[in-house]
């Protein structure tokens, strides 16, 4: 009942009916396109939903029921969610949610009482959490989304459950790679990562509407890492993709470049990755924010910025190359309030207008960062607000209603095979 006013307001948003019908799975790729089981193009229009921090369940269940959040996502027209998780979770799915909040207090160095209070709020909004495991929370979210025709991409965001992605967070580059660096690799245990991905892939077989897996968010080399022609990138991602595909051959395999998913140039300049072991499933991903490729952003020249996007990532959409495959802009976003320009800051506005033009020009796939209006705990702050959240702090409505118009052109499908 509480939903009605929200939906009345949202009904003003005109969405093509196709956006809310279920896709026929599994998905596959052909050239730069993602196709459904009938061979029709599927354009991914996704939103990120974080779950990779210390508590190890999707954020926001203390604010609204799973059904409320899933309704909201569907009503906004998104056809998929990029749902993030840690390798800690992948390898320890049977932790009780109540225990996970206590453990998170220790891991995040915050008060146990605060975390227990937060757990009580969750139990109020989502009674299923009583006696349930963290894995069950993921399953509830995935099921609620697919009931509404919303697909899920499972994204391995970090190894050690925590906020991502500083150069000193220990989650950036494989510990078995060349040029080991403690700051950037102490938690990125290569074998645990491979095992965790395989376990998630196996579990995903039973999960409705899961269409793909992102092998690792924002891989980033530091100092000597990557200086061997990025051989570790080729090697470990090939191992991971092969294991995921063997465990669940239906999934799309999504991988990004280095420099925090902004740089695939080695694919263009040196050699592509050999995806014969996961043929017809390969998808590239990239990220673009107002603080990435800063030299091009700083120029204030949109043509230069678009050229830069093309040289670093967008080139993979060019037809008939050995690297040609679909490409999803799996993270982009901006502060949802502040100043003129529909509530975007000047910097965010010029970056976003240009990026949007680039993505709509290619009719590319995308995932906005992010739906969450708050976090259970982020970087030592219990209940931290997310100013980039599509939802407000209470997860009840849009933080900035202007965002609907801002994103509208990106929902349109203008090209196809
Ligand atoms: C934990 O937080 C307290 C303050 O609440 C601080 O004094 C202490 O240094 C922190 N410990 C770590 C390991 O960050
Ligand atoms: C291409 O490979 C060479 C030789 O391994 C390496 O020096 C160079 O950095 C690589 N280029 C890119 C863009 O990765
Ligand atoms: C929406 O856009 C208008 C016009 O640019 C702006 O004045 C207003 O502050 C924006 N709303 C929010 C919440 O940012």
mmCIF file of C-alpha atoms in Angstrom, residues 10 33 43 45 187 198 230 259 337 350 389 397:
data_model
loop_
_atom_site.group_PDB
_atom_site.id
_atom_site.type_symbol
_atom_site.label_atom_id
_atom_site.label_comp_id
_atom_site.label_asym_id
_atom_site.label_seq_id
_atom_site.Cartn_x
_atom_site.Cartn_y
_atom_site.Cartn_z
ATOM 1 C CA UNK A 10 6.477 7.009 -11.640
ATOM 2 C CA UNK A 33 25.649 -7.894 -29.721
ATOM 3 C CA UNK A 43 20.296 -4.328 -24.537
ATOM 4 C CA UNK A 45 20.257 -1.317 -19.026
ATOM 5 C CA UNK A 187 44.043 -9.842 -0.042
ATOM 6 C CA UNK A 198 33.782 -21.382 -9.526
ATOM 7 C CA UNK A 230 50.084 -7.546 -18.727
ATOM 8 C CA UNK A 259 43.665 0.779 -14.585
ATOM 9 C CA UNK A 337 22.242 16.550 -5.861
ATOM 10 C CA UNK A 350 29.964 18.118 -18.775
ATOM 11 C CA UNK A 389 22.555 6.742 -4.868
ATOM 12 C CA UNK A 397 12.209 7.397 -3.725
#
